[in-house]
């Protein structure tokens, strides 16, 4: 490298000398006297002969180890040696004993196999599944990700438990890299999931999964199919009117004769003034909970359970096969519990959302304010058949919230409940 620098310096000097000689030669061309011109020409010749550029000799130089061509990285090497690289974090360990599933929330807890003060945060991943074996690498649902968790536990709240299980896994991260996943764990998240059975609801109800709304024009779409069958239809109406029960007052009673006797599938499950729809899932054992919210302008509705044998003209609470609480906001405001056509007035405010607790094996059906968990009413009975969630609505609508666990507050209240007292027992003692 030093030799190259020396040669470069020599070349720079030779170029500078050559520039001076060229300037002298240029000025000589302007000389008028022959003697002065001849003298200048002899000077130019001598200077060219002695110019350093003609005496400059550039020859390559080499050495055995080529050290003169090596780049000095000593400073960079020293900097790299001072760097401290972070190790890849080890996989955390989820502790199933410390995990908690309650109130539609899941708390997942984990720990590191050894202390690592370089951990910056954790990443938790979860997915729902109905597979009851060991967690599979691939499943029908994708992993959901929660990033930047600073602690060693995390709570997922407000979940809808629409699958039997949930898989969880976690990984640790430092400032540089994410570590390996923990071994996945599976937690049970079983709850009652059901939709409204639209195929068997009253024709004047518009049903969509977890919503039902009263529709006074529901049966009119069939009227055009009755042309040509008026005489037969009128006879049919006359025979049915003799057996029609009185029920929820209605400004315009739905006529059976306005619907064709055939071609309507199973939508004649409930008729007359039994504006009823049942859930599509029967309860045969265990404890279950769901919530119901009515539209603000709903005139009348009932919430409860019923046997599958509930008659097509029967209204909830008016037979020994159904239990409910009924809200009436038409003409006069009433809030009551009903069973076997017996009524118990409830001296409490109608809540915005009603929670329904059904303990099939314990023979208990309880209703709560879903927000405060205040007990509204409880039926004590012995269910002799599977029951279905039941709903009646007139001039308004209802929406359901299913896939819910029995709230902890309700479980606590159930333990302290020793049945109903006073006039409430008059409903409970009328059996099924």
PDB file of N, CA, C and O in Angstrom, residues 284-351:
ATOM      1  N   UNK A 284     -81.486 -32.371  28.595  1.00  0.00           N
ATOM      2  CA  UNK A 284     -81.786 -33.677  29.183  1.00  0.00           C
ATOM      3  C   UNK A 284     -81.062 -33.908  30.501  1.00  0.00           C
ATOM      4  O   UNK A 284     -81.372 -34.860  31.225  1.00  0.00           O
ATOM      5  N   UNK A 285     -80.064 -33.068  30.820  1.00  0.00           N
ATOM      6  CA  UNK A 285     -79.309 -33.204  32.062  1.00  0.00           C
ATOM      7  C   UNK A 285     -78.473 -31.948  32.263  1.00  0.00           C
ATOM      8  O   UNK A 285     -78.344 -31.121  31.362  1.00  0.00           O
ATOM      9  N   UNK A 286     -77.906 -31.823  33.468  1.00  0.00           N
ATOM     10  CA  UNK A 286     -76.951 -30.760  33.727  1.00  0.00           C
ATOM     11  C   UNK A 286     -77.573 -29.418  34.048  1.00  0.00           C
ATOM     12  O   UNK A 286     -78.801 -29.260  34.126  1.00  0.00           O
ATOM     13  N   UNK A 287     -76.689 -28.439  34.261  1.00  0.00           N
ATOM     14  CA  UNK A 287     -77.082 -27.072  34.564  1.00  0.00           C
ATOM     15  C   UNK A 287     -76.735 -26.173  33.384  1.00  0.00           C
ATOM     16  O   UNK A 287     -75.628 -26.265  32.849  1.00  0.00           O
ATOM     17  N   UNK A 288     -77.645 -25.300  33.022  1.00  0.00           N
ATOM     18  CA  UNK A 288     -77.463 -24.479  31.818  1.00  0.00           C
ATOM     19  C   UNK A 288     -77.985 -23.071  32.063  1.00  0.00           C
ATOM     20  O   UNK A 288     -78.825 -22.836  32.947  1.00  0.00           O
ATOM     21  N   UNK A 289     -77.498 -22.148  31.236  1.00  0.00           N
ATOM     22  CA  UNK A 289     -77.837 -20.740  31.429  1.00  0.00           C
ATOM     23  C   UNK A 289     -77.865 -20.038  30.077  1.00  0.00           C
ATOM     24  O   UNK A 289     -77.020 -20.299  29.210  1.00  0.00           O
ATOM     25  N   UNK A 290     -78.836 -19.169  29.882  1.00  0.00           N
ATOM     26  CA  UNK A 290     -78.890 -18.318  28.701  1.00  0.00           C
ATOM     27  C   UNK A 290     -79.592 -17.018  29.075  1.00  0.00           C
ATOM     28  O   UNK A 290     -80.194 -16.900  30.144  1.00  0.00           O
ATOM     29  N   UNK A 291     -79.490 -16.021  28.216  1.00  0.00           N
ATOM     30  CA  UNK A 291     -80.057 -14.710  28.499  1.00  0.00           C
ATOM     31  C   UNK A 291     -80.960 -14.255  27.357  1.00  0.00           C
ATOM     32  O   UNK A 291     -80.745 -14.623  26.193  1.00  0.00           O
ATOM     33  N   UNK A 292     -81.936 -13.431  27.713  1.00  0.00           N
ATOM     34  CA  UNK A 292     -82.928 -12.941  26.754  1.00  0.00           C
ATOM     35  C   UNK A 292     -83.084 -11.433  26.944  1.00  0.00           C
ATOM     36  O   UNK A 292     -83.152 -10.941  28.079  1.00  0.00           O
ATOM     37  N   UNK A 293     -83.141 -10.725  25.836  1.00  0.00           N
ATOM     38  CA  UNK A 293     -83.369  -9.285  25.868  1.00  0.00           C
ATOM     39  C   UNK A 293     -84.534  -8.950  24.951  1.00  0.00           C
ATOM     40  O   UNK A 293     -84.574  -9.380  23.806  1.00  0.00           O
ATOM     41  N   UNK A 294     -85.484  -8.184  25.471  1.00  0.00           N
ATOM     42  CA  UNK A 294     -86.665  -7.803  24.689  1.00  0.00           C
ATOM     43  C   UNK A 294     -86.472  -6.411  24.090  1.00  0.00           C
ATOM     44  O   UNK A 294     -85.749  -5.570  24.631  1.00  0.00           O
ATOM     45  N   UNK A 295     -87.118  -6.193  22.940  1.00  0.00           N
ATOM     46  CA  UNK A 295     -87.136  -4.854  22.368  1.00  0.00           C
ATOM     47  C   UNK A 295     -87.877  -3.905  23.322  1.00  0.00           C
ATOM     48  O   UNK A 295     -88.789  -4.320  24.043  1.00  0.00           O
ATOM     49  N   UNK A 296     -87.480  -2.635  23.301  1.00  0.00           N
ATOM     50  CA  UNK A 296     -88.047  -1.684  24.251  1.00  0.00           C
ATOM     51  C   UNK A 296     -89.557  -1.519  24.097  1.00  0.00           C
ATOM     52  O   UNK A 296     -90.262  -1.256  25.065  1.00  0.00           O
ATOM     53  N   UNK A 297     -90.054  -1.656  22.875  1.00  0.00           N
ATOM     54  CA  UNK A 297     -91.479  -1.442  22.641  1.00  0.00           C
ATOM     55  C   UNK A 297     -92.270  -2.745  22.589  1.00  0.00           C
ATOM     56  O   UNK A 297     -93.396  -2.780  22.098  1.00  0.00           O
ATOM     57  N   UNK A 298     -91.686  -3.823  23.093  1.00  0.00           N
ATOM     58  CA  UNK A 298     -92.367  -5.124  23.034  1.00  0.00           C
ATOM     59  C   UNK A 298     -93.577  -5.117  23.976  1.00  0.00           C
ATOM     60  O   UNK A 298     -93.472  -4.833  25.161  1.00  0.00           O
ATOM     61  N   UNK A 299     -94.746  -5.458  23.431  1.00  0.00           N
ATOM     62  CA  UNK A 299     -95.985  -5.400  24.202  1.00  0.00           C
ATOM     63  C   UNK A 299     -96.135  -6.566  25.179  1.00  0.00           C
ATOM     64  O   UNK A 299     -96.612  -6.402  26.284  1.00  0.00           O
ATOM     65  N   UNK A 300     -95.721  -7.749  24.738  1.00  0.00           N
ATOM     66  CA  UNK A 300     -95.940  -8.926  25.575  1.00  0.00           C
ATOM     67  C   UNK A 300     -94.954 -10.021  25.181  1.00  0.00           C
ATOM     68  O   UNK A 300     -94.739 -10.260  23.988  1.00  0.00           O
ATOM     69  N   UNK A 301     -94.366 -10.668  26.198  1.00  0.00           N
ATOM     70  CA  UNK A 301     -93.470 -11.787  25.902  1.00  0.00           C
ATOM     71  C   UNK A 301     -93.329 -12.690  27.126  1.00  0.00           C
ATOM     72  O   UNK A 301     -93.575 -12.271  28.263  1.00  0.00           O
ATOM     73  N   UNK A 302     -92.952 -13.931  26.847  1.00  0.00           N
ATOM     74  CA  UNK A 302     -92.723 -14.930  27.892  1.00  0.00           C
ATOM     75  C   UNK A 302     -91.409 -15.634  27.627  1.00  0.00           C
ATOM     76  O   UNK A 302     -91.023 -15.843  26.467  1.00  0.00           O
ATOM     77  N   UNK A 303     -90.745 -16.036  28.707  1.00  0.00           N
ATOM     78  CA  UNK A 303     -89.459 -16.727  28.624  1.00  0.00           C
ATOM     79  C   UNK A 303     -89.505 -17.890  29.590  1.00  0.00           C
ATOM     80  O   UNK A 303     -89.865 -17.708  30.769  1.00  0.00           O
ATOM     81  N   UNK A 304     -89.149 -19.088  29.118  1.00  0.00           N
ATOM     82  CA  UNK A 304     -89.153 -20.244  30.003  1.00  0.00           C
ATOM     83  C   UNK A 304     -88.718 -21.506  29.302  1.00  0.00           C
ATOM     84  O   UNK A 304     -87.913 -21.469  28.362  1.00  0.00           O
ATOM     85  N   UNK A 305     -89.258 -22.638  29.769  1.00  0.00           N
ATOM     86  CA  UNK A 305     -88.982 -23.939  29.152  1.00  0.00           C
ATOM     87  C   UNK A 305     -90.289 -24.696  29.013  1.00  0.00           C
ATOM     88  O   UNK A 305     -91.286 -24.394  29.693  1.00  0.00           O
ATOM     89  N   UNK A 306     -90.263 -25.696  28.150  1.00  0.00           N
ATOM     90  CA  UNK A 306     -91.468 -26.503  27.926  1.00  0.00           C
ATOM     91  C   UNK A 306     -91.066 -27.897  27.471  1.00  0.00           C
ATOM     92  O   UNK A 306     -89.981 -28.091  26.903  1.00  0.00           O
ATOM     93  N   UNK A 307     -91.951 -28.846  27.725  1.00  0.00           N
ATOM     94  CA  UNK A 307     -91.760 -30.177  27.153  1.00  0.00           C
ATOM     95  C   UNK A 307     -92.042 -30.123  25.658  1.00  0.00           C
ATOM     96  O   UNK A 307     -92.747 -29.222  25.171  1.00  0.00           O
ATOM     97  N   UNK A 308     -91.538 -31.117  24.965  1.00  0.00           N
ATOM     98  CA  UNK A 308     -91.792 -31.194  23.524  1.00  0.00           C
ATOM     99  C   UNK A 308     -93.273 -31.396  23.217  1.00  0.00           C
ATOM    100  O   UNK A 308     -93.727 -31.121  22.112  1.00  0.00           O
ATOM    101  N   UNK A 309     -94.015 -31.876  24.208  1.00  0.00           N
ATOM    102  CA  UNK A 309     -95.441 -32.183  23.998  1.00  0.00           C
ATOM    103  C   UNK A 309     -96.326 -30.949  24.126  1.00  0.00           C
ATOM    104  O   UNK A 309     -97.555 -31.085  24.108  1.00  0.00           O
ATOM    105  N   UNK A 310     -95.766 -29.775  24.280  1.00  0.00           N
ATOM    106  CA  UNK A 310     -96.568 -28.554  24.369  1.00  0.00           C
ATOM    107  C   UNK A 310     -97.499 -28.470  23.158  1.00  0.00           C
ATOM    108  O   UNK A 310     -97.068 -28.577  22.015  1.00  0.00           O
ATOM    109  N   UNK A 311     -98.787 -28.262  23.422  1.00  0.00           N
ATOM    110  CA  UNK A 311     -99.776 -28.266  22.355  1.00  0.00           C
ATOM    111  C   UNK A 311     -99.656 -27.079  21.423  1.00  0.00           C
ATOM    112  O   UNK A 311     -99.119 -26.034  21.774  1.00  0.00           O
ATOM    113  N   UNK A 312    -100.190 -27.228  20.217  1.00  0.00           N
ATOM    114  CA  UNK A 312    -100.044 -26.195  19.189  1.00  0.00           C
ATOM    115  C   UNK A 312    -100.808 -24.927  19.537  1.00  0.00           C
ATOM    116  O   UNK A 312    -100.472 -23.844  19.092  1.00  0.00           O
ATOM    117  N   UNK A 313    -101.885 -25.043  20.354  1.00  0.00           N
ATOM    118  CA  UNK A 313    -102.639 -23.868  20.774  1.00  0.00           C
ATOM    119  C   UNK A 313    -102.202 -23.375  22.150  1.00  0.00           C
ATOM    120  O   UNK A 313    -102.697 -22.356  22.626  1.00  0.00           O
ATOM    121  N   UNK A 314    -101.304 -24.121  22.810  1.00  0.00           N
ATOM    122  CA  UNK A 314    -100.945 -23.808  24.198  1.00  0.00           C
ATOM    123  C   UNK A 314     -99.994 -22.616  24.280  1.00  0.00           C
ATOM    124  O   UNK A 314     -99.062 -22.499  23.473  1.00  0.00           O
ATOM    125  N   UNK A 315    -100.249 -21.767  25.259  1.00  0.00           N
ATOM    126  CA  UNK A 315     -99.332 -20.675  25.543  1.00  0.00           C
ATOM    127  C   UNK A 315     -98.441 -21.068  26.713  1.00  0.00           C
ATOM    128  O   UNK A 315     -98.845 -21.842  27.594  1.00  0.00           O
ATOM    129  N   UNK A 316     -97.233 -20.543  26.722  1.00  0.00           N
ATOM    130  CA  UNK A 316     -96.290 -20.876  27.788  1.00  0.00           C
ATOM    131  C   UNK A 316     -96.880 -20.511  29.148  1.00  0.00           C
ATOM    132  O   UNK A 316     -97.452 -19.438  29.328  1.00  0.00           O
ATOM    133  N   UNK A 317     -96.745 -21.444  30.094  1.00  0.00           N
ATOM    134  CA  UNK A 317     -97.213 -21.208  31.453  1.00  0.00           C
ATOM    135  C   UNK A 317     -98.664 -21.522  31.692  1.00  0.00           C
ATOM    136  O   UNK A 317     -99.117 -21.508  32.846  1.00  0.00           O
ATOM    137  N   UNK A 318     -99.431 -21.837  30.636  1.00  0.00           N
ATOM    138  CA  UNK A 318    -100.860 -22.108  30.808  1.00  0.00           C
ATOM    139  C   UNK A 318    -101.167 -23.602  30.854  1.00  0.00           C
ATOM    140  O   UNK A 318    -102.335 -23.992  30.915  1.00  0.00           O
ATOM    141  N   UNK A 319    -100.125 -24.421  30.802  1.00  0.00           N
ATOM    142  CA  UNK A 319    -100.309 -25.869  30.909  1.00  0.00           C
ATOM    143  C   UNK A 319     -99.295 -26.399  31.914  1.00  0.00           C
ATOM    144  O   UNK A 319     -98.388 -25.689  32.357  1.00  0.00           O
ATOM    145  N   UNK A 320     -99.461 -27.682  32.284  1.00  0.00           N
ATOM    146  CA  UNK A 320     -98.498 -28.288  33.201  1.00  0.00           C
ATOM    147  C   UNK A 320     -97.253 -28.790  32.484  1.00  0.00           C
ATOM    148  O   UNK A 320     -96.438 -29.500  33.068  1.00  0.00           O
ATOM    149  N   UNK A 321     -97.106 -28.427  31.221  1.00  0.00           N
ATOM    150  CA  UNK A 321     -95.919 -28.846  30.457  1.00  0.00           C
ATOM    151  C   UNK A 321     -94.988 -27.676  30.165  1.00  0.00           C
ATOM    152  O   UNK A 321     -94.062 -27.809  29.373  1.00  0.00           O
ATOM    153  N   UNK A 322     -95.230 -26.532  30.804  1.00  0.00           N
ATOM    154  CA  UNK A 322     -94.381 -25.375  30.547  1.00  0.00           C
ATOM    155  C   UNK A 322     -94.286 -24.500  31.781  1.00  0.00           C
ATOM    156  O   UNK A 322     -95.214 -24.452  32.597  1.00  0.00           O
ATOM    157  N   UNK A 323     -93.153 -23.809  31.922  1.00  0.00           N
ATOM    158  CA  UNK A 323     -92.872 -22.909  33.034  1.00  0.00           C
ATOM    159  C   UNK A 323     -92.285 -21.631  32.447  1.00  0.00           C
ATOM    160  O   UNK A 323     -91.423 -21.679  31.566  1.00  0.00           O
ATOM    161  N   UNK A 324     -92.700 -20.471  32.937  1.00  0.00           N
ATOM    162  CA  UNK A 324     -92.180 -19.239  32.355  1.00  0.00           C
ATOM    163  C   UNK A 324     -92.408 -18.060  33.282  1.00  0.00           C
ATOM    164  O   UNK A 324     -93.144 -18.164  34.269  1.00  0.00           O
ATOM    165  N   UNK A 325     -91.757 -16.959  32.941  1.00  0.00           N
ATOM    166  CA  UNK A 325     -92.149 -15.657  33.482  1.00  0.00           C
ATOM    167  C   UNK A 325     -92.671 -14.847  32.301  1.00  0.00           C
ATOM    168  O   UNK A 325     -92.164 -14.953  31.173  1.00  0.00           O
ATOM    169  N   UNK A 326     -93.694 -14.048  32.577  1.00  0.00           N
ATOM    170  CA  UNK A 326     -94.404 -13.346  31.512  1.00  0.00           C
ATOM    171  C   UNK A 326     -94.389 -11.848  31.783  1.00  0.00           C
ATOM    172  O   UNK A 326     -94.615 -11.403  32.923  1.00  0.00           O
ATOM    173  N   UNK A 327     -94.119 -11.069  30.757  1.00  0.00           N
ATOM    174  CA  UNK A 327     -94.118  -9.611  30.842  1.00  0.00           C
ATOM    175  C   UNK A 327     -95.202  -9.079  29.914  1.00  0.00           C
ATOM    176  O   UNK A 327     -95.237  -9.433  28.730  1.00  0.00           O
ATOM    177  N   UNK A 328     -96.089  -8.260  30.455  1.00  0.00           N
ATOM    178  CA  UNK A 328     -97.150  -7.670  29.652  1.00  0.00           C
ATOM    179  C   UNK A 328     -97.089  -6.148  29.775  1.00  0.00           C
ATOM    180  O   UNK A 328     -97.153  -5.598  30.884  1.00  0.00           O
ATOM    181  N   UNK A 329     -96.945  -5.466  28.662  1.00  0.00           N
ATOM    182  CA  UNK A 329     -96.880  -4.006  28.642  1.00  0.00           C
ATOM    183  C   UNK A 329     -98.030  -3.405  27.839  1.00  0.00           C
ATOM    184  O   UNK A 329     -97.940  -2.273  27.378  1.00  0.00           O
ATOM    185  N   UNK A 330     -99.115  -4.156  27.670  1.00  0.00           N
ATOM    186  CA  UNK A 330    -100.253  -3.695  26.878  1.00  0.00           C
ATOM    187  C   UNK A 330    -101.442  -3.474  27.798  1.00  0.00           C
ATOM    188  O   UNK A 330    -101.812  -4.371  28.578  1.00  0.00           O
ATOM    189  N   UNK A 331    -102.051  -2.306  27.732  1.00  0.00           N
ATOM    190  CA  UNK A 331    -103.177  -1.901  28.571  1.00  0.00           C
ATOM    191  C   UNK A 331    -102.744  -1.731  30.031  1.00  0.00           C
ATOM    192  O   UNK A 331    -102.951  -0.689  30.630  1.00  0.00           O
ATOM    193  N   UNK A 332    -102.171  -2.768  30.615  1.00  0.00           N
ATOM    194  CA  UNK A 332    -101.653  -2.651  31.975  1.00  0.00           C
ATOM    195  C   UNK A 332    -100.330  -3.419  32.047  1.00  0.00           C
ATOM    196  O   UNK A 332    -100.134  -4.386  31.323  1.00  0.00           O
ATOM    197  N   UNK A 333     -99.443  -2.964  32.921  1.00  0.00           N
ATOM    198  CA  UNK A 333     -98.132  -3.575  33.051  1.00  0.00           C
ATOM    199  C   UNK A 333     -98.161  -4.655  34.125  1.00  0.00           C
ATOM    200  O   UNK A 333     -98.524  -4.391  35.281  1.00  0.00           O
ATOM    201  N   UNK A 334     -97.791  -5.862  33.732  1.00  0.00           N
ATOM    202  CA  UNK A 334     -97.727  -6.968  34.686  1.00  0.00           C
ATOM    203  C   UNK A 334     -96.443  -7.755  34.463  1.00  0.00           C
ATOM    204  O   UNK A 334     -95.931  -7.834  33.346  1.00  0.00           O
ATOM    205  N   UNK A 335     -95.956  -8.308  35.560  1.00  0.00           N
ATOM    206  CA  UNK A 335     -94.761  -9.154  35.536  1.00  0.00           C
ATOM    207  C   UNK A 335     -95.057 -10.328  36.446  1.00  0.00           C
ATOM    208  O   UNK A 335     -95.278 -10.146  37.653  1.00  0.00           O
ATOM    209  N   UNK A 336     -95.079 -11.556  35.887  1.00  0.00           N
ATOM    210  CA  UNK A 336     -95.557 -12.686  36.672  1.00  0.00           C
ATOM    211  C   UNK A 336     -94.865 -13.974  36.247  1.00  0.00           C
ATOM    212  O   UNK A 336     -94.358 -14.107  35.131  1.00  0.00           O
ATOM    213  N   UNK A 337     -94.872 -14.925  37.198  1.00  0.00           N
ATOM    214  CA  UNK A 337     -94.431 -16.288  36.914  1.00  0.00           C
ATOM    215  C   UNK A 337     -95.665 -17.133  36.627  1.00  0.00           C
ATOM    216  O   UNK A 337     -96.699 -16.971  37.294  1.00  0.00           O
ATOM    217  N   UNK A 338     -95.552 -18.033  35.636  1.00  0.00           N
ATOM    218  CA  UNK A 338     -96.708 -18.820  35.227  1.00  0.00           C
ATOM    219  C   UNK A 338     -96.351 -20.296  35.087  1.00  0.00           C
ATOM    220  O   UNK A 338     -95.294 -20.644  34.558  1.00  0.00           O
ATOM    221  N   UNK A 339     -97.279 -21.135  35.554  1.00  0.00           N
ATOM    222  CA  UNK A 339     -97.189 -22.578  35.344  1.00  0.00           C
ATOM    223  C   UNK A 339     -98.566 -23.185  35.569  1.00  0.00           C
ATOM    224  O   UNK A 339     -99.252 -22.868  36.555  1.00  0.00           O
ATOM    225  N   UNK A 340     -98.979 -24.039  34.647  1.00  0.00           N
ATOM    226  CA  UNK A 340    -100.252 -24.761  34.766  1.00  0.00           C
ATOM    227  C   UNK A 340    -101.424 -23.804  34.962  1.00  0.00           C
ATOM    228  O   UNK A 340    -102.343 -24.058  35.736  1.00  0.00           O
ATOM    229  N   UNK A 341    -101.351 -22.657  34.256  1.00  0.00           N
ATOM    230  CA  UNK A 341    -102.392 -21.641  34.275  1.00  0.00           C
ATOM    231  C   UNK A 341    -102.539 -20.976  35.650  1.00  0.00           C
ATOM    232  O   UNK A 341    -103.558 -20.361  35.943  1.00  0.00           O
ATOM    233  N   UNK A 342    -101.524 -21.113  36.485  1.00  0.00           N
ATOM    234  CA  UNK A 342    -101.474 -20.416  37.763  1.00  0.00           C
ATOM    235  C   UNK A 342    -100.494 -19.266  37.614  1.00  0.00           C
ATOM    236  O   UNK A 342     -99.455 -19.388  36.963  1.00  0.00           O
ATOM    237  N   UNK A 343    -100.800 -18.142  38.240  1.00  0.00           N
ATOM    238  CA  UNK A 343    -100.014 -16.924  38.070  1.00  0.00           C
ATOM    239  C   UNK A 343     -99.530 -16.430  39.422  1.00  0.00           C
ATOM    240  O   UNK A 343    -100.292 -16.375  40.389  1.00  0.00           O
ATOM    241  N   UNK A 344     -98.265 -16.070  39.488  1.00  0.00           N
ATOM    242  CA  UNK A 344     -97.680 -15.459  40.675  1.00  0.00           C
ATOM    243  C   UNK A 344     -97.100 -14.105  40.274  1.00  0.00           C
ATOM    244  O   UNK A 344     -96.126 -14.010  39.527  1.00  0.00           O
ATOM    245  N   UNK A 345     -97.733 -13.021  40.738  1.00  0.00           N
ATOM    246  CA  UNK A 345     -97.245 -11.676  40.417  1.00  0.00           C
ATOM    247  C   UNK A 345     -95.888 -11.445  41.066  1.00  0.00           C
ATOM    248  O   UNK A 345     -95.665 -11.834  42.218  1.00  0.00           O
ATOM    249  N   UNK A 346     -94.999 -10.810  40.330  1.00  0.00           N
ATOM    250  CA  UNK A 346     -93.650 -10.547  40.818  1.00  0.00           C
ATOM    251  C   UNK A 346     -93.504  -9.060  41.100  1.00  0.00           C
ATOM    252  O   UNK A 346     -93.704  -8.221  40.216  1.00  0.00           O
ATOM    253  N   UNK A 347     -93.170  -8.743  42.334  1.00  0.00           N
ATOM    254  CA  UNK A 347     -93.050  -7.351  42.763  1.00  0.00           C
ATOM    255  C   UNK A 347     -91.599  -6.878  42.608  1.00  0.00           C
ATOM    256  O   UNK A 347     -90.951  -6.468  43.565  1.00  0.00           O
ATOM    257  N   UNK A 348     -91.101  -6.971  41.394  1.00  0.00           N
ATOM    258  CA  UNK A 348     -89.749  -6.505  41.076  1.00  0.00           C
ATOM    259  C   UNK A 348     -89.808  -5.803  39.728  1.00  0.00           C
ATOM    260  O   UNK A 348     -90.747  -5.983  38.948  1.00  0.00           O
ATOM    261  N   UNK A 349     -88.798  -5.002  39.469  1.00  0.00           N
ATOM    262  CA  UNK A 349     -88.719  -4.298  38.194  1.00  0.00           C
ATOM    263  C   UNK A 349     -88.277  -5.261  37.089  1.00  0.00           C
ATOM    264  O   UNK A 349     -87.382  -6.080  37.299  1.00  0.00           O
ATOM    265  N   UNK A 350     -88.912  -5.148  35.944  1.00  0.00           N
ATOM    266  CA  UNK A 350     -88.516  -5.987  34.809  1.00  0.00           C
ATOM    267  C   UNK A 350     -87.120  -5.554  34.335  1.00  0.00           C
ATOM    268  O   UNK A 350     -86.909  -4.393  33.982  1.00  0.00           O
ATOM    269  N   UNK A 351     -86.157  -6.465  34.356  1.00  0.00           N
ATOM    270  CA  UNK A 351     -84.796  -6.088  33.959  1.00  0.00           C
ATOM    271  C   UNK A 351     -84.660  -5.948  32.446  1.00  0.00           C
ATOM    272  O   UNK A 351     -85.504  -6.426  31.673  1.00  0.00           O
TER     273      UNK A 351
END
